[in-house]
mmCIF file of C-alpha atoms and ligand atoms in Angstrom:
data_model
loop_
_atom_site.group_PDB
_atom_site.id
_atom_site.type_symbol
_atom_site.label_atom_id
_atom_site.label_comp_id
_atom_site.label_asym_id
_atom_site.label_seq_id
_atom_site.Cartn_x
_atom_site.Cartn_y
_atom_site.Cartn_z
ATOM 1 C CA UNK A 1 0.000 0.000 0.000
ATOM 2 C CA UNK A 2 1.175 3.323 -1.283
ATOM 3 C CA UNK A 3 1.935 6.136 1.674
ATOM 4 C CA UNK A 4 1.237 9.180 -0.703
ATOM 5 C CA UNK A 5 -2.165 11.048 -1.712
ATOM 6 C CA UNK A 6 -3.586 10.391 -5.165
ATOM 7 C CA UNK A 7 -2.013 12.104 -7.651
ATOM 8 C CA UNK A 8 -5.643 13.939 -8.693
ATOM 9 C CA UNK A 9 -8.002 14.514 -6.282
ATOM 10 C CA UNK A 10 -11.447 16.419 -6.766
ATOM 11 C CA UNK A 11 -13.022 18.509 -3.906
ATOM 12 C CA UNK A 12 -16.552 19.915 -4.511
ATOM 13 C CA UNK A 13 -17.296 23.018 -2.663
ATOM 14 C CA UNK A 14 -14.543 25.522 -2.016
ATOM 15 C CA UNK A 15 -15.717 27.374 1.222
ATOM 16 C CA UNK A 16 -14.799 27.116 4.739
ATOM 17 C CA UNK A 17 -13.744 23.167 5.037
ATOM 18 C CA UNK A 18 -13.646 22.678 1.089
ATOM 19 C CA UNK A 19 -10.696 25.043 1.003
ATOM 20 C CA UNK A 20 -8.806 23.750 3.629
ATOM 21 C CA UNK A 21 -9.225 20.199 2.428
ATOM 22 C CA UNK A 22 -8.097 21.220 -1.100
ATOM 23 C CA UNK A 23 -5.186 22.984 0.516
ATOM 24 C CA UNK A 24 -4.023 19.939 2.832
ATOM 25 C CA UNK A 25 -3.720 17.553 -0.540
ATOM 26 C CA UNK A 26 -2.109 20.454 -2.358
ATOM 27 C CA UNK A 27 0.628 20.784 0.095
ATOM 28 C CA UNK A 28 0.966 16.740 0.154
ATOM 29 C CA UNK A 29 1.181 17.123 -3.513
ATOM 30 C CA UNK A 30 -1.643 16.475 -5.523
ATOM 31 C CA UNK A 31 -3.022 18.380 -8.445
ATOM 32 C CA UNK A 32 -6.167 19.499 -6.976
ATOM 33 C CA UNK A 33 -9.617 20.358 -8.701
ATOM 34 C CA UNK A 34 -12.270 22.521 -7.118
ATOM 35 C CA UNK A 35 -15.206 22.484 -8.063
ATOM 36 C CA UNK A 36 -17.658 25.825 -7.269
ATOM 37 C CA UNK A 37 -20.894 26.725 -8.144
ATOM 38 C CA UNK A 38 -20.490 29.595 -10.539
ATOM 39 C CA UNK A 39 -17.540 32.421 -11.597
ATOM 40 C CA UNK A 40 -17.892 34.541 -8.471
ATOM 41 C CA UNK A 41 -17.620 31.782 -5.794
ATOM 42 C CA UNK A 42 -14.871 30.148 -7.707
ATOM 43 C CA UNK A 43 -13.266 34.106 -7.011
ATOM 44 C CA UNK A 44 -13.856 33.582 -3.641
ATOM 45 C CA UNK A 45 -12.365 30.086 -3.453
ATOM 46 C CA UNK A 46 -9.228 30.985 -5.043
ATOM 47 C CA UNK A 47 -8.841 33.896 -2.943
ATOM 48 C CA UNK A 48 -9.756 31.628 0.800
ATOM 49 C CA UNK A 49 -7.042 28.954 -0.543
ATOM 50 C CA UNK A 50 -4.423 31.754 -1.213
ATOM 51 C CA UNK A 51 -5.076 32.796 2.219
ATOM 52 C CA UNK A 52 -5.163 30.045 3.959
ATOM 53 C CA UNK A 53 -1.283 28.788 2.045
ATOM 54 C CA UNK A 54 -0.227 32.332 3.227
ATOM 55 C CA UNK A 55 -1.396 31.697 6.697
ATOM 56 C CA UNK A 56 0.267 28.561 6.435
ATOM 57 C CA UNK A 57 3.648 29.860 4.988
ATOM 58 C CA UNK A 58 3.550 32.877 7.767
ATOM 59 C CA UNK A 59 3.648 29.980 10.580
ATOM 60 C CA UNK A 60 6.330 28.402 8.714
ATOM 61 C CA UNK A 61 4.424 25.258 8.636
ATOM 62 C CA UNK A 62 5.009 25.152 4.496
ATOM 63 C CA UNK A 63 8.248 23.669 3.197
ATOM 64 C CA UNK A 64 7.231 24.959 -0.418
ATOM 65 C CA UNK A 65 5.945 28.760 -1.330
ATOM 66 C CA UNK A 66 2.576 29.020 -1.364
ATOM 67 C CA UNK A 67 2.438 29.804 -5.026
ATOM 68 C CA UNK A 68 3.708 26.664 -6.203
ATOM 69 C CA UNK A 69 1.453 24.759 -4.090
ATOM 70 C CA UNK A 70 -1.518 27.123 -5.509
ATOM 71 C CA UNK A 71 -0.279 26.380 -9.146
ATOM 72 C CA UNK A 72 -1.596 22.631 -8.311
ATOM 73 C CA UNK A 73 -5.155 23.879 -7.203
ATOM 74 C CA UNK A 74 -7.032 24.407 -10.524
ATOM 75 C CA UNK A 75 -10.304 25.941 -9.943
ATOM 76 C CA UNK A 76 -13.202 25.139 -12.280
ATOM 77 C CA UNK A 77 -17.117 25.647 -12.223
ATOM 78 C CA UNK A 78 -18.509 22.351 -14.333
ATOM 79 C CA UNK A 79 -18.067 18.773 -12.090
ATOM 80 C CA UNK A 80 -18.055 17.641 -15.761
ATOM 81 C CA UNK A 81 -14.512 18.819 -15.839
ATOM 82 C CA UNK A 82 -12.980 16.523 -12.943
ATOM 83 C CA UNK A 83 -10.359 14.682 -13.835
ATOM 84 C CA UNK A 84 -11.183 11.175 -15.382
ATOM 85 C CA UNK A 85 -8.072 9.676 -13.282
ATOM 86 C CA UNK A 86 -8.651 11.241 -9.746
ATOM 87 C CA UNK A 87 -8.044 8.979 -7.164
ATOM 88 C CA UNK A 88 -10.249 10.615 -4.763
ATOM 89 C CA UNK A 89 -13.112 13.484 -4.828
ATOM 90 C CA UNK A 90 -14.729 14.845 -2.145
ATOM 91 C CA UNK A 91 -17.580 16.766 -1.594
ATOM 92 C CA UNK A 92 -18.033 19.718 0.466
ATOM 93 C CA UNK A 93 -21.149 21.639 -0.216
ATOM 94 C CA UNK A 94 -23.583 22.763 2.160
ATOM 95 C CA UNK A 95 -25.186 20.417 5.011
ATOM 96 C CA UNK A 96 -28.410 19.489 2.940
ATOM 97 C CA UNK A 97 -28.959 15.964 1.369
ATOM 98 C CA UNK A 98 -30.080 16.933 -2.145
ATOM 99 C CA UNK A 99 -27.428 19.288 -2.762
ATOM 100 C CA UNK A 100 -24.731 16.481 -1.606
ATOM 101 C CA UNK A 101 -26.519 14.022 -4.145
ATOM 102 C CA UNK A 102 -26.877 16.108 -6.685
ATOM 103 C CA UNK A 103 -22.999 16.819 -6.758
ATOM 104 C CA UNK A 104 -22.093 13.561 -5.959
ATOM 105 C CA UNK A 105 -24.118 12.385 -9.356
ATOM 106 C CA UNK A 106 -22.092 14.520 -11.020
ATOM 107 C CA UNK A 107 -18.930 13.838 -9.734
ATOM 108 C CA UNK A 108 -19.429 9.666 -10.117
ATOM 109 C CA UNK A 109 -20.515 11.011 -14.189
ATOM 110 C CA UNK A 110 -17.368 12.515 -14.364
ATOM 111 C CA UNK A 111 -14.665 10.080 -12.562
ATOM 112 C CA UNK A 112 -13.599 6.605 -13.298
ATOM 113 C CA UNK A 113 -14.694 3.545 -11.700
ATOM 114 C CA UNK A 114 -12.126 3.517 -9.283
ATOM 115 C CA UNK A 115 -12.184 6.895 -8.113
ATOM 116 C CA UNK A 116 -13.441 6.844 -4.556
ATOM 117 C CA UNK A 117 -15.903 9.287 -3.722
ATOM 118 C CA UNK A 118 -16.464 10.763 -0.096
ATOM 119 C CA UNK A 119 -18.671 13.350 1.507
ATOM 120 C CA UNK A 120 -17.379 15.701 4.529
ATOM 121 C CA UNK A 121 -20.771 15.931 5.806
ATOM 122 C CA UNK A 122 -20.811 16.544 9.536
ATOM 123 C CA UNK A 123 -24.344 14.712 10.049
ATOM 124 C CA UNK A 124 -26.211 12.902 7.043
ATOM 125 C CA UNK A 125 -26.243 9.270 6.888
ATOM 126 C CA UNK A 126 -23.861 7.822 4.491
ATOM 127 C CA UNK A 127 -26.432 5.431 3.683
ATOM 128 C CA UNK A 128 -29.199 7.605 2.218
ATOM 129 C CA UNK A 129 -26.396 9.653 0.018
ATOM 130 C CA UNK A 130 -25.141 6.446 -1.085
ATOM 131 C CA UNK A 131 -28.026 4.988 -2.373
ATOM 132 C CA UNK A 132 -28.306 7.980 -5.271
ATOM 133 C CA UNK A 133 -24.899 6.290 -6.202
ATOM 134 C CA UNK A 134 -24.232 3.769 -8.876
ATOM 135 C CA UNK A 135 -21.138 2.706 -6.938
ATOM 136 C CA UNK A 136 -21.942 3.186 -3.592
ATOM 137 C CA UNK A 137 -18.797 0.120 -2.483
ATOM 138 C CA UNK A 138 -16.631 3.446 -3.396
ATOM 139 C CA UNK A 139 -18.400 5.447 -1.416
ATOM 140 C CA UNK A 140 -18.031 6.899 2.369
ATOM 141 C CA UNK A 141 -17.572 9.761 4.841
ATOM 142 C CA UNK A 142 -14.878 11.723 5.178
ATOM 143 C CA UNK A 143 -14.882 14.004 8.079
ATOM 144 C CA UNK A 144 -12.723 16.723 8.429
ATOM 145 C CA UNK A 145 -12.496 19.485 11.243
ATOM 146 C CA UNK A 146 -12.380 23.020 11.176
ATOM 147 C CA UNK A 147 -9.405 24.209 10.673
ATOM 148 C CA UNK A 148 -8.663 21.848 8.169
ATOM 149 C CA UNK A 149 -4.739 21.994 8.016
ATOM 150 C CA UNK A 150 -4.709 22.223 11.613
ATOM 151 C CA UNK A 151 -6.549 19.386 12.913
ATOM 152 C CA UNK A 152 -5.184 16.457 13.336
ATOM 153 C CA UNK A 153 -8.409 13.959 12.873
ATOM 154 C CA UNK A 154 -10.693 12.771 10.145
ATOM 155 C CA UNK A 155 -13.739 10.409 11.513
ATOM 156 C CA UNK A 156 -13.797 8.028 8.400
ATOM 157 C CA UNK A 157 -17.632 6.841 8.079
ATOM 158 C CA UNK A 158 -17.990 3.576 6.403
ATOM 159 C CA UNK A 159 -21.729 3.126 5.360
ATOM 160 C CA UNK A 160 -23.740 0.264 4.261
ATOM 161 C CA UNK A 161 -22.129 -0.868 0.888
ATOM 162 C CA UNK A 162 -18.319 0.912 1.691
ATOM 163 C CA UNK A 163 -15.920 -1.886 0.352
ATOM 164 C CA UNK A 164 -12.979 -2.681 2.503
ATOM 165 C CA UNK A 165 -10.574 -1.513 -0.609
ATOM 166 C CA UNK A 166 -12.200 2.305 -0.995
ATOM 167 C CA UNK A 167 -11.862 2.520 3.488
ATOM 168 C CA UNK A 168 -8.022 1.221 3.299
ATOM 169 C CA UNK A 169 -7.251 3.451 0.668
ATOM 170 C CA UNK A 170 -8.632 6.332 2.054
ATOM 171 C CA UNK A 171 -6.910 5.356 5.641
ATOM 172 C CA UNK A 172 -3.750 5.479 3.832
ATOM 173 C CA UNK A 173 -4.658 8.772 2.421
ATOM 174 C CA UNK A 174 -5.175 10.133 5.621
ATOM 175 C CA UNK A 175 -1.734 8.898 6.664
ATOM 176 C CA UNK A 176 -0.264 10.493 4.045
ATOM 177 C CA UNK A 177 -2.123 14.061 5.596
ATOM 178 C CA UNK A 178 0.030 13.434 8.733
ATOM 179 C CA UNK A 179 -3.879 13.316 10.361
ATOM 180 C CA UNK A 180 -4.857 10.220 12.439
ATOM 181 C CA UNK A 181 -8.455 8.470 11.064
ATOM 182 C CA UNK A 182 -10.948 7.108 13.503
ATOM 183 C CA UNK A 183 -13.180 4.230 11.444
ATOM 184 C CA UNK A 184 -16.644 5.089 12.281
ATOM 185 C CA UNK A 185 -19.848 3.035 11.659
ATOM 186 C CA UNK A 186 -22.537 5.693 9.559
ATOM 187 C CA UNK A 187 -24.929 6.353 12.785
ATOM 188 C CA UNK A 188 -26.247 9.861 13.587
ATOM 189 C CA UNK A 189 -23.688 12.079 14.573
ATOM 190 C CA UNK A 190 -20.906 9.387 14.260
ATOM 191 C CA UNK A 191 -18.476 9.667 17.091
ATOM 192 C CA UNK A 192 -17.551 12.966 17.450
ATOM 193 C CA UNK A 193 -20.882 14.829 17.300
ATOM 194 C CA UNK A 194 -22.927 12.287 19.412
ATOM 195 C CA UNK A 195 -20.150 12.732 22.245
ATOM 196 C CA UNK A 196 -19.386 16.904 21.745
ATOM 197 C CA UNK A 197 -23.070 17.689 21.565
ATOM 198 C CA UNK A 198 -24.028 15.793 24.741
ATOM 199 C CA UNK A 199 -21.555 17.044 26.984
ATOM 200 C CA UNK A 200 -22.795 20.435 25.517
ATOM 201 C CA UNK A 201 -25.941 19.897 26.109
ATOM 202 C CA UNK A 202 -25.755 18.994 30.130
ATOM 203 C CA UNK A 203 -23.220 22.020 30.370
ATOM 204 C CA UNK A 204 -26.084 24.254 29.164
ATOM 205 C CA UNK A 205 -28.646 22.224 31.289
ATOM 206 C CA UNK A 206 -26.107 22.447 34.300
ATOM 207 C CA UNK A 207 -25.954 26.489 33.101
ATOM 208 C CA UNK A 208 -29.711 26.381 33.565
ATOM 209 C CA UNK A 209 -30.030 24.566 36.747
ATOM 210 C CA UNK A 210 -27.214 27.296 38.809
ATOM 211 C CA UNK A 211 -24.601 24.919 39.243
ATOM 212 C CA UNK A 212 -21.960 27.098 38.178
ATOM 213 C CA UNK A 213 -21.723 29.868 36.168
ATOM 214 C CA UNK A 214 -20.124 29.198 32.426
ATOM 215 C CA UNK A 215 -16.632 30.454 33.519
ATOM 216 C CA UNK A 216 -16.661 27.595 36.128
ATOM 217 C CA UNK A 217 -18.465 24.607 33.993
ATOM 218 C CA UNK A 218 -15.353 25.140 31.258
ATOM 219 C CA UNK A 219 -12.773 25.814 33.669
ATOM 220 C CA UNK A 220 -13.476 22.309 35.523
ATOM 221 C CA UNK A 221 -13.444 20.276 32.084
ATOM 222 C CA UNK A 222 -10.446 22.167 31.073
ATOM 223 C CA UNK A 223 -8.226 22.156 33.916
ATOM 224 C CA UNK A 224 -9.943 19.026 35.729
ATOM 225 C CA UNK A 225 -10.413 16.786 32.637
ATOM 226 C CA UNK A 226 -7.922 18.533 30.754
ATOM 227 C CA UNK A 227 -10.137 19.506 27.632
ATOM 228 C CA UNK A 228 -8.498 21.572 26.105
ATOM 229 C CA UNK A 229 -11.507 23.904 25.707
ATOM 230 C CA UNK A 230 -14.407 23.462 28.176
ATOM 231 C CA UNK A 231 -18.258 22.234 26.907
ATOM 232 C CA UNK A 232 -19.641 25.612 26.317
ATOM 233 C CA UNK A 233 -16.362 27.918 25.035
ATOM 234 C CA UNK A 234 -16.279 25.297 22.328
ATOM 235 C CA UNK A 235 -20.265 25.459 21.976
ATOM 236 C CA UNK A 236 -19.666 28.936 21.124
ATOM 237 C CA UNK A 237 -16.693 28.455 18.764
ATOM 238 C CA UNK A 238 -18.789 25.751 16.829
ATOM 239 C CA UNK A 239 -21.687 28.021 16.767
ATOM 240 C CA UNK A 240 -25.245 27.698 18.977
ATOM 241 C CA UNK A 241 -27.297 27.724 15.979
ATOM 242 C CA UNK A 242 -24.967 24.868 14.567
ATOM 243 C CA UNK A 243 -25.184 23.404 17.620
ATOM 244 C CA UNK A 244 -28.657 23.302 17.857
ATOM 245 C CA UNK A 245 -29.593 21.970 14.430
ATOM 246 C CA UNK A 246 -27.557 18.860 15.527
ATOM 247 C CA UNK A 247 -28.862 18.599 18.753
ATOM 248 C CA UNK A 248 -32.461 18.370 16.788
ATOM 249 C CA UNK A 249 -31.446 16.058 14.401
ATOM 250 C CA UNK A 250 -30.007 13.720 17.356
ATOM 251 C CA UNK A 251 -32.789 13.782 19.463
ATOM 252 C CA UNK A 252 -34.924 13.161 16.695
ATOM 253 C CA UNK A 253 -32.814 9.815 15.969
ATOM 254 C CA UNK A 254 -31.473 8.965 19.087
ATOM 255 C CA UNK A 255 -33.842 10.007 21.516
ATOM 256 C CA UNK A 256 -34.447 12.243 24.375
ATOM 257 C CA UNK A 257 -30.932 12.730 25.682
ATOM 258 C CA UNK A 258 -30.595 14.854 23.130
ATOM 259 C CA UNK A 259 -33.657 17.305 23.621
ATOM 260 C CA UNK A 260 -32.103 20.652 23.359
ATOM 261 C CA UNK A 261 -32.415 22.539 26.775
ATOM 262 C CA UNK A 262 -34.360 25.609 26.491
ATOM 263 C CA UNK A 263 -31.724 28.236 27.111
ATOM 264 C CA UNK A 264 -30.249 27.188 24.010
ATOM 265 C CA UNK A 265 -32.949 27.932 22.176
ATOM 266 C CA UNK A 266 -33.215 31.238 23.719
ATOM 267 C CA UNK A 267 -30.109 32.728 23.349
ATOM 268 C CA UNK A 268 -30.473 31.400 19.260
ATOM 269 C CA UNK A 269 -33.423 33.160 19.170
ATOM 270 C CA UNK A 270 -31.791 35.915 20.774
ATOM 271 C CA UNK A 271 -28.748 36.056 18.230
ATOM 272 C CA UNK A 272 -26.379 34.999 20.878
ATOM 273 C CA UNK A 273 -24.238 32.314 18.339
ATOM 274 C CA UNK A 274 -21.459 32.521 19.836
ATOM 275 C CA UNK A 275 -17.532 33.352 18.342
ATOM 276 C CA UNK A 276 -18.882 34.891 15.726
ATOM 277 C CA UNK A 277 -21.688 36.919 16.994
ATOM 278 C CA UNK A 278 -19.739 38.253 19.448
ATOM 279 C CA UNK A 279 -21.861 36.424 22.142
ATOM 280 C CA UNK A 280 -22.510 33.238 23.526
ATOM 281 C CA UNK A 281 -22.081 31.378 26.304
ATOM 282 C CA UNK A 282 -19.038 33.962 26.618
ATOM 283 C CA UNK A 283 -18.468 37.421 25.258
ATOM 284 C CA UNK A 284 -16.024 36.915 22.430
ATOM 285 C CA UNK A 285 -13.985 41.060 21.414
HETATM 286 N N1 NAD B 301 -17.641 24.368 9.131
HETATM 287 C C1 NAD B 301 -17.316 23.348 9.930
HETATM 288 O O1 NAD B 301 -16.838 23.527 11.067
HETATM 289 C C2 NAD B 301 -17.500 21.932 9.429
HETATM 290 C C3 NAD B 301 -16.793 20.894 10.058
HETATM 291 C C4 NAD B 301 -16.919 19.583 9.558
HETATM 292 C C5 NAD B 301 -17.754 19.339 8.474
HETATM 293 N N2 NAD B 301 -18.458 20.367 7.895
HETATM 294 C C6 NAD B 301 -19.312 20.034 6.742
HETATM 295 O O2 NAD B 301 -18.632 20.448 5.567
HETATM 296 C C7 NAD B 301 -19.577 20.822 4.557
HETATM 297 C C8 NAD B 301 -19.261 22.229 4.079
HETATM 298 O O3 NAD B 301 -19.289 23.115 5.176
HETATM 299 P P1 NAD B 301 -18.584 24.548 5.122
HETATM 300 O O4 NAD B 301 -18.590 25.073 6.508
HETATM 301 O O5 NAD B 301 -17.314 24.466 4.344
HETATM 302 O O6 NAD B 301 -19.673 25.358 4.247
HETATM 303 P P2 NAD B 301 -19.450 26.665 3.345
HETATM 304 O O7 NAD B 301 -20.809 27.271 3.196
HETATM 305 O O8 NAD B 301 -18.323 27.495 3.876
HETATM 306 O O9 NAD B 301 -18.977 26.088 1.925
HETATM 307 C C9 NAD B 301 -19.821 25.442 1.002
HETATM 308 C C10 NAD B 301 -19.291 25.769 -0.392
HETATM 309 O O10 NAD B 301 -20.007 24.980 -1.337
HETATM 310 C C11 NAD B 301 -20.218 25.778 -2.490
HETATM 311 N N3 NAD B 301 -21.324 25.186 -3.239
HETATM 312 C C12 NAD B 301 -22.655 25.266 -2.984
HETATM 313 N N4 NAD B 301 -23.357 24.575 -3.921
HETATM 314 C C13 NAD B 301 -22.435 24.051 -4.779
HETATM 315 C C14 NAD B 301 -22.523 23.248 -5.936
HETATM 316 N N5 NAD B 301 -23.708 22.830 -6.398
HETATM 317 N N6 NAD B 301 -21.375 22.893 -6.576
HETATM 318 C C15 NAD B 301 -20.159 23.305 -6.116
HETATM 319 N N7 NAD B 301 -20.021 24.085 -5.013
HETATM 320 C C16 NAD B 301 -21.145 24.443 -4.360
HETATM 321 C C17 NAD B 301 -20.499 27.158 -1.939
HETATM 322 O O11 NAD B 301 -20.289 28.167 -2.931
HETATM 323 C C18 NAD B 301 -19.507 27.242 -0.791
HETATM 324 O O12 NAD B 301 -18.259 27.788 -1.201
HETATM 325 C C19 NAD B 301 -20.947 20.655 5.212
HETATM 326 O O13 NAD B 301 -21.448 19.382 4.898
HETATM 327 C C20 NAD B 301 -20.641 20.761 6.709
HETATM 328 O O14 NAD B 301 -21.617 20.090 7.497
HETATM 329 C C21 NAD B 301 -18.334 21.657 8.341
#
């Protein structure tokens, strides 16, 4: 078995993990397609990969410039266009089933029969995407975290039909990313959701109930457990609104442990996301 990337690999969806993901096979050097919607947000792809490489290359973390690690990443708006002979595309596009299905179509059109095809999605089941597919044995999750080049997993979600040789060669793959893979039965929220989320979810509940105030709940995870961020800081770096969809979707397949607690759905309403709003569980400057 081969330690190295493909030597073409597809990503659909250049945005927030898309990006990163095309920039951590880039830098391991493959020839990487992106595939975006239209002109504009193939702009705005191009321009989040060039800053992401120079964020890389200021923290010295690149042993190349970051221009001839860009001149790998083509960008290109047609899924038509992916390379016949990629080894590996995966999809990035927004969290909703018939956009992932519609791409992945397209992509499986476009590739070869041994192309392996994966989806980053953070919650859908592997199983219903897969059965759009024509070749669903090549098919599976592959679930990066934000920041891409920066974390060190990817939960690797074998569903229903995944055949042993797509899941070994895209363990290898991950190898060759210098991340660690987790193989994770397709089951809502595979590991690391289901666990996150809950322990979320009783902070907030514990929030509710006066047990502590937030300061304390995080500090006791973080310096007793040693998270390295506490239940609700990382609530609020995720985002509530994120978190909330999830918790939904959970306790609508798994079952009342994951009923979201009512303060949650407060401070959502409220506009209280978190990081990005500012405020959350914790005011962010
Ligand atoms: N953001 C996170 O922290 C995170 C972490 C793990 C997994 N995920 C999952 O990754 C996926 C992408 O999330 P994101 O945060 O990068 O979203 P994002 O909105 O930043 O990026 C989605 C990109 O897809 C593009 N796109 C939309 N429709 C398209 C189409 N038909 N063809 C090609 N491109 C298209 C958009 O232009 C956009 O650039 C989701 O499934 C999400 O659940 C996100």
């Amino acid at each position: 078995m081969s330690s190295a990337v493909p030597e073409d690999v597809g990503v659909v969806g250049g945005g927030r993990m898309g990006a990163g993901i095309a920039q951590v096979f880039a830098v391991a050097g493959a020839r990487v397609s992106v595939v975006e919607g239209d002109a504009a947000a193939a702009d705005a792809a191009r321009e989040r990969i060039r800053a992401g490489l120079d964020r890389a290359a200021e923290r010295g973390k690149l042993e190349v410039s970051a221009g001839e690690v860009l001149d790998r990443i083509a960008i290109i708006t047609d899924p038509a266009d992916l390379p016949r002979a990629a080894g590996l595309v995966v999809e990035a596009v927004p969290e909703r089933a018939e956009v992932k299905i519609e791409v992945l179509t397209a992509a499986e059109r476009a590739v070869g029969e041994d192309t392996v095809l994966a989806t980053n999605t953070s919650s859908l089941s592997i199983a219903e995407l897969s059965a759009a597919l024509s070749r669903p044995e090549r098919f599976l999750g592959m679930h990066f975290f934000n920041p891409v080049p920066a974390s060190r997993l990817v939960e690797v979600v074998t569903g229903p039909d995944t055949g042993t040789a797509a899941r070994d060669a895209v363990l290898d793959w991950v190898g060759a990313l210098h991340k660690t893979a987790v193989t994770v039965r397709d089951s809502p929220g595979f590991a690391t959701s289901r666990l996150g989320v809950l322990l979320g979810l009783e902070a907030i509940r514990m929030l509710e109930e006066g047990v502590a105030d937030a300061e304390s709940i995080d500090t006791a995870m973080e310096l007793g457990y040693r998270h390295p961020m506490g239940p609700l800081r990382s609530t609020d770096l995720v985002g509530l609104d994120v978190r909330l969809a999830i918790a939904d979707y959970l306790h609508g397949t798994l079952g009342e442990r994951f009923s979201p607690p009512q303060l949650l759905r407060d401070k959502v309403a409220r506009g209280e996301l978190g990081r990005k709003a500012g405020q959350g569980f914790h005011r962010w400057e």
